[in-house]
Amino acid sequence: MRAGELAACRGRLEEFASELFAPLVRRDQREKGSLYVRGLLLDGRRKSMQPMAERLGADHQQLQQFMTSSTWSVGDVRARLAWRAVRVVRPQVWVVDDTGFPKDGTASPGVARQYSGTLGKVGNCQIGVSVHAASDTASCPLSWRLFLPTAWDTPEAAARRRACRIPDGEHHRPKWELALEMLDELDGHGLRPAALVADTGYGANAGFRHGLEARGLAYVLQAKGEMTAHAESSEPHQPAYGGLGPRPLPRYRTRPLSLRDHVLAAGRHHGRTLTWRKGSKAAMSSHFVLLHVRLAGRRPKPAADGTIPLTWLIAQWPEDETEPVKYWISNLPADIPAKDLVRLAKSRWRIEHDYREMKTVLGLDHFEGRSFTGWHRHVTLVTAAHLFLTEQRRSPKAPARA
């Protein structure tokens, strides 16, 4: 935002910051939080602390101290931010995703040579995992976690961990475990999704799916065509009991097929053309085949009678393709309309909008500090700036340029 645009909405921004930073006990911390968000919103090529302080006419050292060594709790701010985001966005789904932060050197917390979808290759970067609230018209992150690769858990990394002030209890955990931790944190604040969506990095992971099911959460997850499943009609076989030892568990005797093979066997004629949203030029439509299957793999979760629950299999099979191009699985009820299933499966597109705006406009990946806590504070305050812009766009009385 230009200086004049920021001045025009200064009152709304002060009200926004007053609510967001109310949990902070000290007045100077609340003022610094508001100042940092203003710096993120104000036009400028770099949104790291020194150039922001220069544009704001503020003391760079005080801003740095607020972000890296001050005692305020980012969790308290994040909880208020999440509640306000849910009120503004009115989400139809929550989305789990992750994004890369390219870095030079090895001193930033969590940096390593690792695959990043942002880069489209393996590169030197940090990875942030996030949970977003999303509707067809708006979206906003609710929480963040910095992923720590295994290299940050070795004895050789001890000096780097101390330099980055990484807490002793923070160690390498898979991204899907970080996502479940955030869902539990948000649930502790009284926030739960109507349904959750994620890409194949999460959908293909049985531990993540079982974690969602254990929490009673509905999901629509992108999957790989190589994942295996039994047909809807398959039934478990109960082996005869010989009278000694524990009774054998029921098991499926049929060989599971890949999701791809299930859809090919059903045939393209089994599907229909469905529209999931209106695009900028035309309605977004494609041909989909929807089936019920029983997921197999190495860790299926059968019921007491050995039956594996039915799962939706959604396959996108465009007219000009010889086989499906995308797959999703879902534990939503059997009577949910097909158009709603497809709409939910396709709702991840909003999150790319979030990442793009937060990086190109609000400096999400401009943080130059080397503090683990500072990184989480920065991404949380960038999220606050993003939510403020979202509020302005959704209010007809307060237009704001993104």
Tab-separated table of C-alpha atoms in Angstrom:
chain	number	residue	atom	x	y	z
A	1	MET	CA	0.000	0.000	0.000
A	2	ARG	CA	1.204	3.536	-0.715
A	3	ALA	CA	1.720	5.916	2.187
A	4	GLY	CA	-1.507	7.784	1.324
A	5	GLU	CA	-3.543	4.577	1.148
A	6	LEU	CA	-2.132	3.425	4.479
A	7	ALA	CA	-2.929	6.788	6.062
A	8	ALA	CA	-6.508	6.597	4.759
A	9	CYS	CA	-7.150	3.324	6.613
A	10	ARG	CA	-4.987	4.121	9.655
A	11	GLY	CA	-7.968	4.088	12.017
A	12	ARG	CA	-9.073	0.638	10.858
A	13	LEU	CA	-5.519	-0.639	11.125
A	14	GLU	CA	-5.203	0.671	14.689
A	15	GLU	CA	-8.464	-1.066	15.661
A	16	PHE	CA	-7.218	-4.258	14.016
A	17	ALA	CA	-3.843	-4.095	15.798
A	18	SER	CA	-5.464	-3.221	19.117
A	19	GLU	CA	-7.486	-6.442	19.067
A	20	LEU	CA	-4.653	-8.569	17.714
A	21	PHE	CA	-2.024	-7.451	20.235
A	22	ALA	CA	-4.316	-7.131	23.263
A	23	PRO	CA	-2.751	-10.221	24.945
A	24	LEU	CA	0.652	-8.492	25.098
A	25	VAL	CA	1.123	-7.101	28.596
A	26	ARG	CA	3.539	-4.294	27.784
A	27	ARG	CA	2.423	-1.221	25.892
A	28	ASP	CA	5.725	-0.903	23.997
A	29	GLN	CA	5.302	-4.459	22.678
A	30	ARG	CA	1.810	-3.679	21.409
A	31	GLU	CA	3.157	-0.542	19.713
A	32	LYS	CA	6.030	-2.435	18.098
A	33	GLY	CA	3.647	-5.122	16.828
A	34	SER	CA	1.443	-2.502	15.206
A	35	LEU	CA	4.505	-0.775	13.756
A	36	TYR	CA	5.807	-4.021	12.232
A	37	VAL	CA	2.461	-4.748	10.557
A	38	ARG	CA	2.439	-1.193	9.144
A	39	GLY	CA	5.923	-1.761	7.776
A	40	LEU	CA	4.789	-4.951	6.038
A	41	LEU	CA	1.804	-3.181	4.467
A	42	LEU	CA	3.766	-0.141	3.263
A	43	ASP	CA	5.163	-0.337	-0.279
A	44	GLY	CA	8.837	-1.242	-0.483
A	45	ARG	CA	11.074	-3.663	-2.296
A	46	ARG	CA	12.352	-5.392	0.852
A	47	LYS	CA	10.327	-6.183	3.974
A	48	SER	CA	13.237	-7.154	6.208
A	49	MET	CA	13.629	-5.172	9.424
A	50	GLN	CA	16.218	-2.550	8.466
A	51	PRO	CA	14.564	-1.240	5.261
A	52	MET	CA	11.147	-1.330	6.967
A	53	ALA	CA	12.490	0.691	9.895
A	54	GLU	CA	13.972	3.262	7.499
A	55	ARG	CA	10.664	3.693	5.668
A	56	LEU	CA	8.803	4.001	8.965
A	57	GLY	CA	11.348	6.372	10.547
A	58	ALA	CA	11.742	3.869	13.405
A	59	ASP	CA	14.700	2.528	15.371
A	60	HIS	CA	15.927	-0.602	13.620
A	61	GLN	CA	17.476	-2.037	16.799
A	62	GLN	CA	14.221	-1.743	18.752
A	63	LEU	CA	12.315	-3.475	15.966
A	64	GLN	CA	14.905	-6.246	15.856
A	65	GLN	CA	14.779	-6.690	19.640
A	66	PHE	CA	10.968	-6.956	19.490
A	67	MET	CA	11.169	-9.752	16.894
A	68	THR	CA	14.103	-11.782	18.187
A	69	SER	CA	14.592	-11.434	21.944
A	70	SER	CA	11.496	-9.808	23.451
A	71	THR	CA	9.359	-12.027	25.707
A	72	TRP	CA	5.944	-11.776	24.036
A	73	SER	CA	4.076	-14.978	23.160
A	74	VAL	CA	3.415	-15.549	19.478
A	75	GLY	CA	0.856	-18.236	20.418
A	76	ASP	CA	-1.471	-15.706	22.057
A	77	VAL	CA	-1.369	-13.455	18.986
A	78	ARG	CA	-1.820	-16.411	16.634
A	79	ALA	CA	-4.933	-17.570	18.520
A	80	ARG	CA	-6.606	-14.170	18.130
A	81	LEU	CA	-5.525	-14.020	14.510
A	82	ALA	CA	-7.035	-17.447	13.790
A	83	TRP	CA	-10.383	-16.552	15.367
A	84	ARG	CA	-10.591	-13.297	13.419
A	85	ALA	CA	-9.566	-15.024	10.163
A	86	VAL	CA	-12.337	-17.611	10.557
A	87	ARG	CA	-14.900	-14.842	11.152
A	88	VAL	CA	-13.749	-12.952	8.044
A	89	VAL	CA	-13.178	-15.849	5.631
A	90	ARG	CA	-16.138	-18.028	6.720
A	91	PRO	CA	-14.256	-21.093	5.455
A	92	GLN	CA	-15.782	-24.016	3.634
A	93	VAL	CA	-12.552	-25.967	4.137
A	94	TRP	CA	-9.168	-25.780	5.797
A	95	VAL	CA	-6.093	-26.482	3.698
A	96	VAL	CA	-2.755	-27.936	4.815
A	97	ASP	CA	0.199	-27.005	2.633
A	98	ASP	CA	3.862	-26.005	2.758
A	99	THR	CA	6.073	-23.503	0.952
A	100	GLY	CA	9.789	-22.901	0.486
A	101	PHE	CA	11.930	-19.958	1.594
A	102	PRO	CA	15.121	-19.863	-0.550
A	103	LYS	CA	18.212	-19.004	1.511
A	104	ASP	CA	21.921	-18.378	1.093
A	105	GLY	CA	24.254	-19.992	3.607
A	106	THR	CA	23.556	-22.457	6.404
A	107	ALA	CA	22.879	-20.256	9.448
A	108	SER	CA	19.112	-19.678	9.191
A	109	PRO	CA	17.040	-22.091	11.339
A	110	GLY	CA	15.898	-25.174	9.455
A	111	VAL	CA	17.817	-24.347	6.269
A	112	ALA	CA	19.082	-27.312	4.256
A	113	ARG	CA	19.288	-28.635	0.729
A	114	GLN	CA	15.798	-30.083	0.333
A	115	TYR	CA	13.006	-30.268	-2.210
A	116	SER	CA	10.832	-27.173	-2.457
A	117	GLY	CA	7.706	-26.882	-4.558
A	118	THR	CA	8.413	-23.152	-4.696
A	119	LEU	CA	11.731	-23.816	-6.426
A	120	GLY	CA	10.460	-26.874	-8.291
A	121	LYS	CA	13.689	-28.680	-7.379
A	122	VAL	CA	16.107	-29.420	-4.553
A	123	GLY	CA	17.676	-26.211	-3.285
A	124	ASN	CA	19.009	-24.463	-0.200
A	125	CYS	CA	15.893	-23.350	1.628
A	126	GLN	CA	13.645	-23.403	4.670
A	127	ILE	CA	10.216	-25.064	4.535
A	128	GLY	CA	7.207	-23.634	6.343
A	129	VAL	CA	4.090	-25.761	6.940
A	130	SER	CA	0.802	-23.882	7.223
A	131	VAL	CA	-2.911	-24.422	7.833
A	132	HIS	CA	-5.310	-22.089	5.996
A	133	ALA	CA	-8.996	-21.262	6.217
A	134	ALA	CA	-10.467	-21.020	2.702
A	135	SER	CA	-13.687	-20.263	0.878
A	136	ASP	CA	-14.321	-19.589	-2.813
A	137	THR	CA	-13.725	-15.874	-2.295
A	138	ALA	CA	-11.136	-15.530	0.491
A	139	SER	CA	-8.474	-17.404	2.440
A	140	CYS	CA	-5.919	-16.798	5.174
A	141	PRO	CA	-3.372	-18.867	7.118
A	142	LEU	CA	-4.341	-19.845	10.658
A	143	SER	CA	-1.020	-21.227	11.906
A	144	TRP	CA	2.582	-21.952	10.879
A	145	ARG	CA	5.413	-24.318	11.782
A	146	LEU	CA	9.029	-24.283	10.608
A	147	PHE	CA	10.139	-27.718	9.398
A	148	LEU	CA	13.451	-28.907	10.868
A	149	PRO	CA	15.278	-31.403	8.599
A	150	THR	CA	17.120	-34.353	10.161
A	151	ALA	CA	20.445	-32.527	9.696
A	152	TRP	CA	19.344	-30.159	12.483
A	153	ASP	CA	19.058	-33.056	14.952
A	154	THR	CA	22.638	-34.306	14.754
A	155	PRO	CA	25.407	-33.615	17.311
A	156	GLU	CA	27.187	-31.584	14.627
A	157	ALA	CA	24.207	-29.190	14.523
A	158	ALA	CA	24.359	-28.348	18.251
A	159	ALA	CA	26.194	-25.049	17.709
A	160	ARG	CA	23.791	-23.983	14.955
A	161	ARG	CA	20.808	-24.851	17.145
A	162	ARG	CA	22.147	-22.693	19.981
A	163	ALA	CA	22.862	-19.811	17.603
A	164	CYS	CA	19.290	-19.992	16.283
A	165	ARG	CA	17.840	-20.409	19.792
A	166	ILE	CA	15.967	-23.534	18.813
A	167	PRO	CA	14.223	-24.884	21.962
A	168	ASP	CA	15.517	-28.218	23.256
A	169	GLY	CA	12.106	-29.807	22.684
A	170	GLU	CA	12.034	-28.912	18.981
A	171	HIS	CA	13.339	-31.710	16.771
A	172	HIS	CA	12.843	-33.116	13.308
A	173	ARG	CA	9.267	-34.222	12.732
A	174	PRO	CA	7.581	-35.027	9.419
A	175	LYS	CA	5.561	-32.202	7.922
A	176	TRP	CA	2.346	-34.155	8.409
A	177	GLU	CA	3.012	-34.377	12.149
A	178	LEU	CA	3.509	-30.602	12.276
A	179	ALA	CA	0.165	-30.229	10.504
A	180	LEU	CA	-1.601	-32.449	13.064
A	181	GLU	CA	0.018	-30.451	15.876
A	182	MET	CA	-1.398	-27.227	14.436
A	183	LEU	CA	-4.845	-28.790	14.082
A	184	ASP	CA	-4.698	-29.829	17.740
A	185	GLU	CA	-3.594	-26.324	18.770
A	186	LEU	CA	-6.459	-24.752	16.839
A	187	ASP	CA	-8.892	-27.282	18.280
A	188	GLY	CA	-7.695	-26.197	21.725
A	189	HIS	CA	-8.814	-22.674	20.780
A	190	GLY	CA	-12.261	-23.993	19.820
A	191	LEU	CA	-11.651	-24.036	16.040
A	192	ARG	CA	-12.295	-27.114	13.857
A	193	PRO	CA	-12.682	-27.450	10.075
A	194	ALA	CA	-15.812	-28.684	8.341
A	195	ALA	CA	-13.429	-30.554	6.022
A	196	LEU	CA	-9.705	-30.557	5.400
A	197	VAL	CA	-7.876	-30.748	2.056
A	198	ALA	CA	-4.210	-31.287	1.185
A	199	ASP	CA	-1.986	-32.385	-1.690
A	200	THR	CA	-0.390	-35.784	-2.264
A	201	GLY	CA	2.503	-35.070	0.095
A	202	TYR	CA	-0.054	-35.427	2.888
A	203	GLY	CA	-2.800	-37.492	1.236
A	204	ALA	CA	-0.477	-40.377	0.388
A	205	ASN	CA	0.652	-40.639	4.014
A	206	ALA	CA	-1.329	-43.217	6.002
A	207	GLY	CA	-0.175	-41.727	9.316
A	208	PHE	CA	-1.676	-38.373	8.388
A	209	ARG	CA	-4.969	-39.914	7.253
A	210	HIS	CA	-5.246	-42.018	10.407
A	211	GLY	CA	-4.447	-38.930	12.490
A	212	LEU	CA	-7.328	-37.043	10.895
A	213	GLU	CA	-9.690	-39.979	11.377
A	214	ALA	CA	-8.669	-40.362	15.029
A	215	ARG	CA	-9.573	-36.698	15.528
A	216	GLY	CA	-12.949	-37.148	13.831
A	217	LEU	CA	-12.017	-34.840	10.943
A	218	ALA	CA	-13.465	-35.105	7.447
A	219	TYR	CA	-11.013	-34.833	4.565
A	220	VAL	CA	-10.580	-34.714	0.795
A	221	LEU	CA	-6.922	-35.462	0.045
A	222	GLN	CA	-5.088	-35.650	-3.243
A	223	ALA	CA	-3.666	-39.133	-3.792
A	224	LYS	CA	-1.322	-41.023	-6.062
A	225	GLY	CA	-2.718	-43.353	-8.705
A	226	GLU	CA	-0.311	-46.047	-7.445
A	227	MET	CA	-2.029	-46.252	-4.048
A	228	THR	CA	-3.869	-49.549	-3.629
A	229	ALA	CA	-7.407	-50.394	-2.609
A	230	HIS	CA	-9.924	-53.240	-2.583
A	231	ALA	CA	-13.156	-52.930	-4.536
A	232	GLU	CA	-16.342	-51.797	-2.804
A	233	SER	CA	-17.777	-55.325	-3.077
A	234	SER	CA	-14.754	-57.021	-1.466
A	235	GLU	CA	-15.410	-58.761	1.858
A	236	PRO	CA	-12.950	-60.063	4.454
A	237	HIS	CA	-12.522	-63.785	4.949
A	238	GLN	CA	-12.601	-65.275	8.438
A	239	PRO	CA	-10.056	-68.133	8.705
A	240	ALA	CA	-11.174	-71.193	10.670
A	241	TYR	CA	-10.189	-71.300	14.342
A	242	GLY	CA	-8.041	-74.278	15.286
A	243	GLY	CA	-8.823	-74.018	19.001
A	244	LEU	CA	-5.359	-72.966	20.166
A	245	GLY	CA	-4.060	-69.468	20.720
A	246	PRO	CA	-5.809	-66.234	19.732
A	247	ARG	CA	-8.454	-66.358	17.044
A	248	PRO	CA	-7.115	-65.318	13.619
A	249	LEU	CA	-8.191	-61.896	12.434
A	250	PRO	CA	-10.394	-61.536	9.357
A	251	ARG	CA	-8.457	-60.555	6.262
A	252	TYR	CA	-9.014	-59.776	2.608
A	253	ARG	CA	-7.977	-62.561	0.257
A	254	THR	CA	-8.398	-60.556	-2.942
A	255	ARG	CA	-5.378	-58.709	-4.299
A	256	PRO	CA	-5.785	-54.929	-4.008
A	257	LEU	CA	-5.534	-52.891	-7.204
A	258	SER	CA	-4.101	-49.429	-7.746
A	259	LEU	CA	-6.509	-46.501	-7.720
A	260	ARG	CA	-5.643	-46.021	-11.388
A	261	ASP	CA	-6.667	-49.598	-12.213
A	262	HIS	CA	-9.960	-49.240	-10.328
A	263	VAL	CA	-10.888	-46.192	-12.396
A	264	LEU	CA	-9.741	-47.706	-15.692
A	265	ALA	CA	-11.807	-50.823	-14.951
A	266	ALA	CA	-14.896	-48.699	-14.318
A	267	GLY	CA	-14.291	-46.794	-17.548
A	268	ARG	CA	-14.648	-43.136	-18.454
A	269	HIS	CA	-18.335	-43.667	-19.279
A	270	HIS	CA	-18.930	-44.278	-15.551
A	271	GLY	CA	-18.231	-40.582	-14.849
A	272	ARG	CA	-19.788	-37.236	-15.587
A	273	THR	CA	-18.815	-33.629	-16.310
A	274	LEU	CA	-18.860	-31.438	-13.206
A	275	THR	CA	-18.242	-27.733	-12.589
A	276	TRP	CA	-16.459	-26.727	-9.376
A	277	ARG	CA	-16.269	-22.923	-9.634
A	278	LYS	CA	-16.489	-19.907	-11.907
A	279	GLY	CA	-13.128	-18.901	-13.325
A	280	SER	CA	-12.109	-15.419	-14.471
A	281	LYS	CA	-13.124	-16.244	-18.053
A	282	ALA	CA	-15.421	-19.269	-17.850
A	283	ALA	CA	-16.743	-21.979	-15.563
A	284	MET	CA	-14.121	-24.486	-14.398
A	285	SER	CA	-15.321	-27.928	-15.526
A	286	SER	CA	-13.931	-31.372	-16.262
A	287	HIS	CA	-14.951	-35.010	-16.429
A	288	PHE	CA	-14.782	-37.015	-13.184
A	289	VAL	CA	-15.219	-40.668	-12.234
A	290	LEU	CA	-16.361	-41.264	-8.636
A	291	LEU	CA	-16.160	-44.667	-6.967
A	292	HIS	CA	-16.206	-46.241	-3.527
A	293	VAL	CA	-13.137	-48.319	-2.580
A	294	ARG	CA	-11.510	-49.778	0.524
A	295	LEU	CA	-7.971	-48.434	0.942
A	296	ALA	CA	-5.318	-51.112	1.384
A	297	GLY	CA	-1.604	-50.361	1.632
A	298	ARG	CA	0.657	-51.291	4.536
A	299	ARG	CA	-1.449	-49.822	7.347
A	300	PRO	CA	-5.185	-50.154	6.651
A	301	LYS	CA	-7.528	-49.482	9.571
A	302	PRO	CA	-10.105	-52.307	9.591
A	303	ALA	CA	-13.092	-52.437	11.915
A	304	ALA	CA	-13.460	-55.159	14.540
A	305	ASP	CA	-15.042	-57.479	11.955
A	306	GLY	CA	-12.074	-56.951	9.617
A	307	THR	CA	-13.976	-54.689	7.229
A	308	ILE	CA	-12.034	-51.745	5.803
A	309	PRO	CA	-14.323	-48.692	5.656
A	310	LEU	CA	-15.467	-47.364	2.301
A	311	THR	CA	-13.641	-44.330	0.962
A	312	TRP	CA	-14.536	-42.032	-1.890
A	313	LEU	CA	-12.198	-42.203	-4.896
A	314	ILE	CA	-12.444	-39.150	-7.147
A	315	ALA	CA	-10.571	-39.225	-10.466
A	316	GLN	CA	-10.312	-36.360	-12.931
A	317	TRP	CA	-10.337	-37.771	-16.469
A	318	PRO	CA	-10.439	-35.038	-19.145
A	319	GLU	CA	-11.819	-35.840	-22.586
A	320	ASP	CA	-8.476	-35.519	-24.350
A	321	GLU	CA	-6.644	-37.872	-21.948
A	322	THR	CA	-6.335	-41.655	-22.218
A	323	GLU	CA	-6.400	-42.066	-18.420
A	324	PRO	CA	-7.095	-39.976	-15.280
A	325	VAL	CA	-4.721	-37.104	-14.524
A	326	LYS	CA	-5.516	-36.553	-10.816
A	327	TYR	CA	-6.902	-38.579	-7.916
A	328	TRP	CA	-8.405	-37.730	-4.514
A	329	ILE	CA	-9.666	-39.820	-1.610
A	330	SER	CA	-12.260	-38.741	0.955
A	331	ASN	CA	-13.959	-40.046	4.090
A	332	LEU	CA	-16.984	-37.781	3.626
A	333	PRO	CA	-20.448	-39.437	3.816
A	334	ALA	CA	-21.633	-41.642	0.969
A	335	ASP	CA	-24.603	-39.376	0.246
A	336	ILE	CA	-22.624	-36.168	-0.349
A	337	PRO	CA	-23.383	-34.740	-3.823
A	338	ALA	CA	-20.651	-35.385	-6.382
A	339	LYS	CA	-20.375	-31.683	-7.266
A	340	ASP	CA	-19.630	-30.862	-3.615
A	341	LEU	CA	-16.908	-33.508	-3.440
A	342	VAL	CA	-15.230	-32.108	-6.547
A	343	ARG	CA	-15.571	-28.521	-5.328
A	344	LEU	CA	-13.833	-29.418	-2.079
A	345	ALA	CA	-11.129	-31.415	-3.848
A	346	LYS	CA	-10.365	-28.409	-6.046
A	347	SER	CA	-10.299	-25.811	-3.259
A	348	ARG	CA	-6.513	-25.823	-2.778
A	349	TRP	CA	-6.071	-23.179	-5.498
A	350	ARG	CA	-6.772	-20.381	-2.985
A	351	ILE	CA	-3.662	-21.234	-0.994
A	352	GLU	CA	-1.346	-20.514	-3.906
A	353	HIS	CA	-2.956	-17.053	-3.935
A	354	ASP	CA	-2.082	-16.660	-0.234
A	355	TYR	CA	1.561	-17.643	-0.709
A	356	ARG	CA	1.940	-15.447	-3.792
A	357	GLU	CA	0.494	-12.343	-2.139
A	358	MET	CA	2.387	-12.816	1.107
A	359	LYS	CA	5.690	-13.251	-0.730
A	360	THR	CA	5.396	-10.658	-3.489
A	361	VAL	CA	3.552	-7.959	-1.502
A	362	LEU	CA	4.118	-8.564	2.203
A	363	GLY	CA	7.653	-9.967	2.456
A	364	LEU	CA	6.872	-13.451	3.774
A	365	ASP	CA	10.274	-14.742	2.647
A	366	HIS	CA	12.255	-11.550	3.440
A	367	PHE	CA	13.027	-12.336	7.086
A	368	GLU	CA	16.798	-12.189	7.603
A	369	GLY	CA	16.923	-13.016	11.310
A	370	ARG	CA	18.442	-16.270	12.532
A	371	SER	CA	16.093	-16.884	15.437
A	372	PHE	CA	13.643	-19.815	15.467
A	373	THR	CA	11.190	-17.722	17.476
A	374	GLY	CA	11.778	-14.706	15.241
A	375	TRP	CA	10.838	-16.716	12.141
A	376	HIS	CA	7.520	-17.759	13.709
A	377	ARG	CA	6.828	-14.183	14.796
A	378	HIS	CA	7.560	-12.846	11.320
A	379	VAL	CA	5.282	-15.280	9.466
A	380	THR	CA	2.526	-14.646	12.029
A	381	LEU	CA	2.713	-10.864	11.560
A	382	VAL	CA	2.842	-11.264	7.764
A	383	THR	CA	-0.339	-13.316	8.138
A	384	ALA	CA	-1.839	-10.454	10.161
A	385	ALA	CA	-1.026	-7.997	7.370
A	386	HIS	CA	-2.536	-10.400	4.836
A	387	LEU	CA	-5.731	-10.717	6.889
A	388	PHE	CA	-6.002	-6.939	7.186
A	389	LEU	CA	-5.809	-6.610	3.387
A	390	THR	CA	-8.413	-9.358	3.055
A	391	GLU	CA	-10.741	-7.489	5.406
A	392	GLN	CA	-10.339	-4.290	3.391
A	393	ARG	CA	-11.112	-6.062	0.118
A	394	ARG	CA	-14.243	-7.627	1.606
A	395	SER	CA	-15.542	-4.322	2.968
A	396	PRO	CA	-17.210	-2.151	0.278
A	397	LYS	CA	-16.466	0.935	2.414
A	398	ALA	CA	-12.762	0.264	2.580
A	399	PRO	CA	-11.202	-0.735	-0.774
A	400	ALA	CA	-7.516	-1.562	-0.629
A	401	ARG	CA	-4.998	-2.296	-3.355
A	402	ALA	CA	-3.358	-5.709	-3.009
